[in-house]
Amino acid sequence: MRSPIAGVAGTAVLAGAIAAAVAAPVPQRASPLLVSMTAAPAEDGGFLGTVEITVTNTSRHTVRMPKWQLPSTHLEANLFRVLRDGEPVQYEGPMIKRGLPEAADFAILRPGERHTVVVDLAAVYDLSEGGHYTVSYAAPLQHASLSNGQMLRQANGLPMVAQSAPLHLWVEGGSQLETYKNGSGSTEAKKPGGGTVVNGVSYVNCSSTQISTAGSAVVEARKYSENSKGYLAVGNTGPRYTTWFGAYTSSRYSTVSQHFVNIDAAMDQSGGQIKINCGCNQSYYAYVYPTRPYEIFVCRAFWSAPLTGTDSKAGTLIHEMSHFNVVAGTDDHVYGQSGAKSLAISDPAKAVDNADNHEYFAENTPFQN
């Protein structure tokens, strides 16, 4: 049976400033982007999991933003929030560790310009079951700015969020979407076969030099995870913890502690479960698919990174390991030490859910008690 839907288009201005927690209210900053989204039906009127989304620059200034913050036909980040009957739907696309964006990484939206694209949500979210779906677009705009030099930040210093109003879809049964994902229209990433196991770690598409280098990174990552687990196990709440995870609460501390217990257990696997795939030629550090443990695709920035220290090879493996749903299920809310520190101050709950915060806590560079 074809899946009938009831779609409600939504528009929302990019999230404005959040009032600071002080007596005097902080004026809300103007938001330059307008985001609208509608369901994109199939030719027969059914729903194949696609939405049409438009981002419009409503300001008098040009907006400059990293390309991965815009919706695209091939999503490279978890930019949507999808609920089924009120429960989160798993994101199954790539989770990428990125460095600072370079000039070629930015997209330009001139005043009044629109960016419109049809996105196949079924390719990266599990829409196979019937029910009431709520879909929202929510992309953090780190490093985005206006041509007058203004950074797109909230009053608390965190990046603004390009956000749509929720789109509501009622899907009766999941047969159509399931057929689409498993049939000729499937866009699910294929798992590579083969590989070489060295010292208990599997390697795919790696040269002997890469195997040696990545193997050293695994050894150092295991030291990082063991040290991090030990720090938290004895209840330390010093600057090392508060810098990366914010003010102490027992709930958040317990969550971070369990994350590193899981990260350490995952890193310690020595039966070939950890798979390093060297086949990526993209500019970023690495990526994983959160539902496919424990395969880590390492990319160009990984090979030029130091073995240990800030944004290192070993730290990158901690970052990526934290993304797996069976480990810690972290997201990428912000990148970089500066962004991670600001997140810990302004939104500790998101810091506890941010992969870079886990990496920088583990790298502990510069050293903090």
PDB file of C-alpha atoms in Angstrom, residues 2-3 39-50 176:
ATOM      1  CA  ARG A   2       1.339   3.436  -0.894  1.00  0.00           C
ATOM      2  CA  SER A   3       2.042   5.645   2.109  1.00  0.00           C
ATOM      3  CA  ALA A  39       7.427  17.172   1.621  1.00  0.00           C
ATOM      4  CA  ALA A  40       8.453  16.173  -1.916  1.00  0.00           C
ATOM      5  CA  PRO A  41       5.924  13.518  -3.031  1.00  0.00           C
ATOM      6  CA  ALA A  42       6.538  10.793  -5.577  1.00  0.00           C
ATOM      7  CA  GLU A  43       4.849  11.037  -8.983  1.00  0.00           C
ATOM      8  CA  ASP A  44       1.889   9.007  -7.766  1.00  0.00           C
ATOM      9  CA  GLY A  45       1.470  11.198  -4.695  1.00  0.00           C
ATOM     10  CA  GLY A  46       3.141   8.787  -2.248  1.00  0.00           C
ATOM     11  CA  PHE A  47       6.074   9.671  -0.002  1.00  0.00           C
ATOM     12  CA  LEU A  48       9.591   8.378  -0.655  1.00  0.00           C
ATOM     13  CA  GLY A  49      11.257  10.139   2.247  1.00  0.00           C
ATOM     14  CA  THR A  50      12.340  13.256   0.340  1.00  0.00           C
ATOM     15  CA  GLN A 176       7.134   1.753   0.360  1.00  0.00           C
TER      16      GLN A 176
END
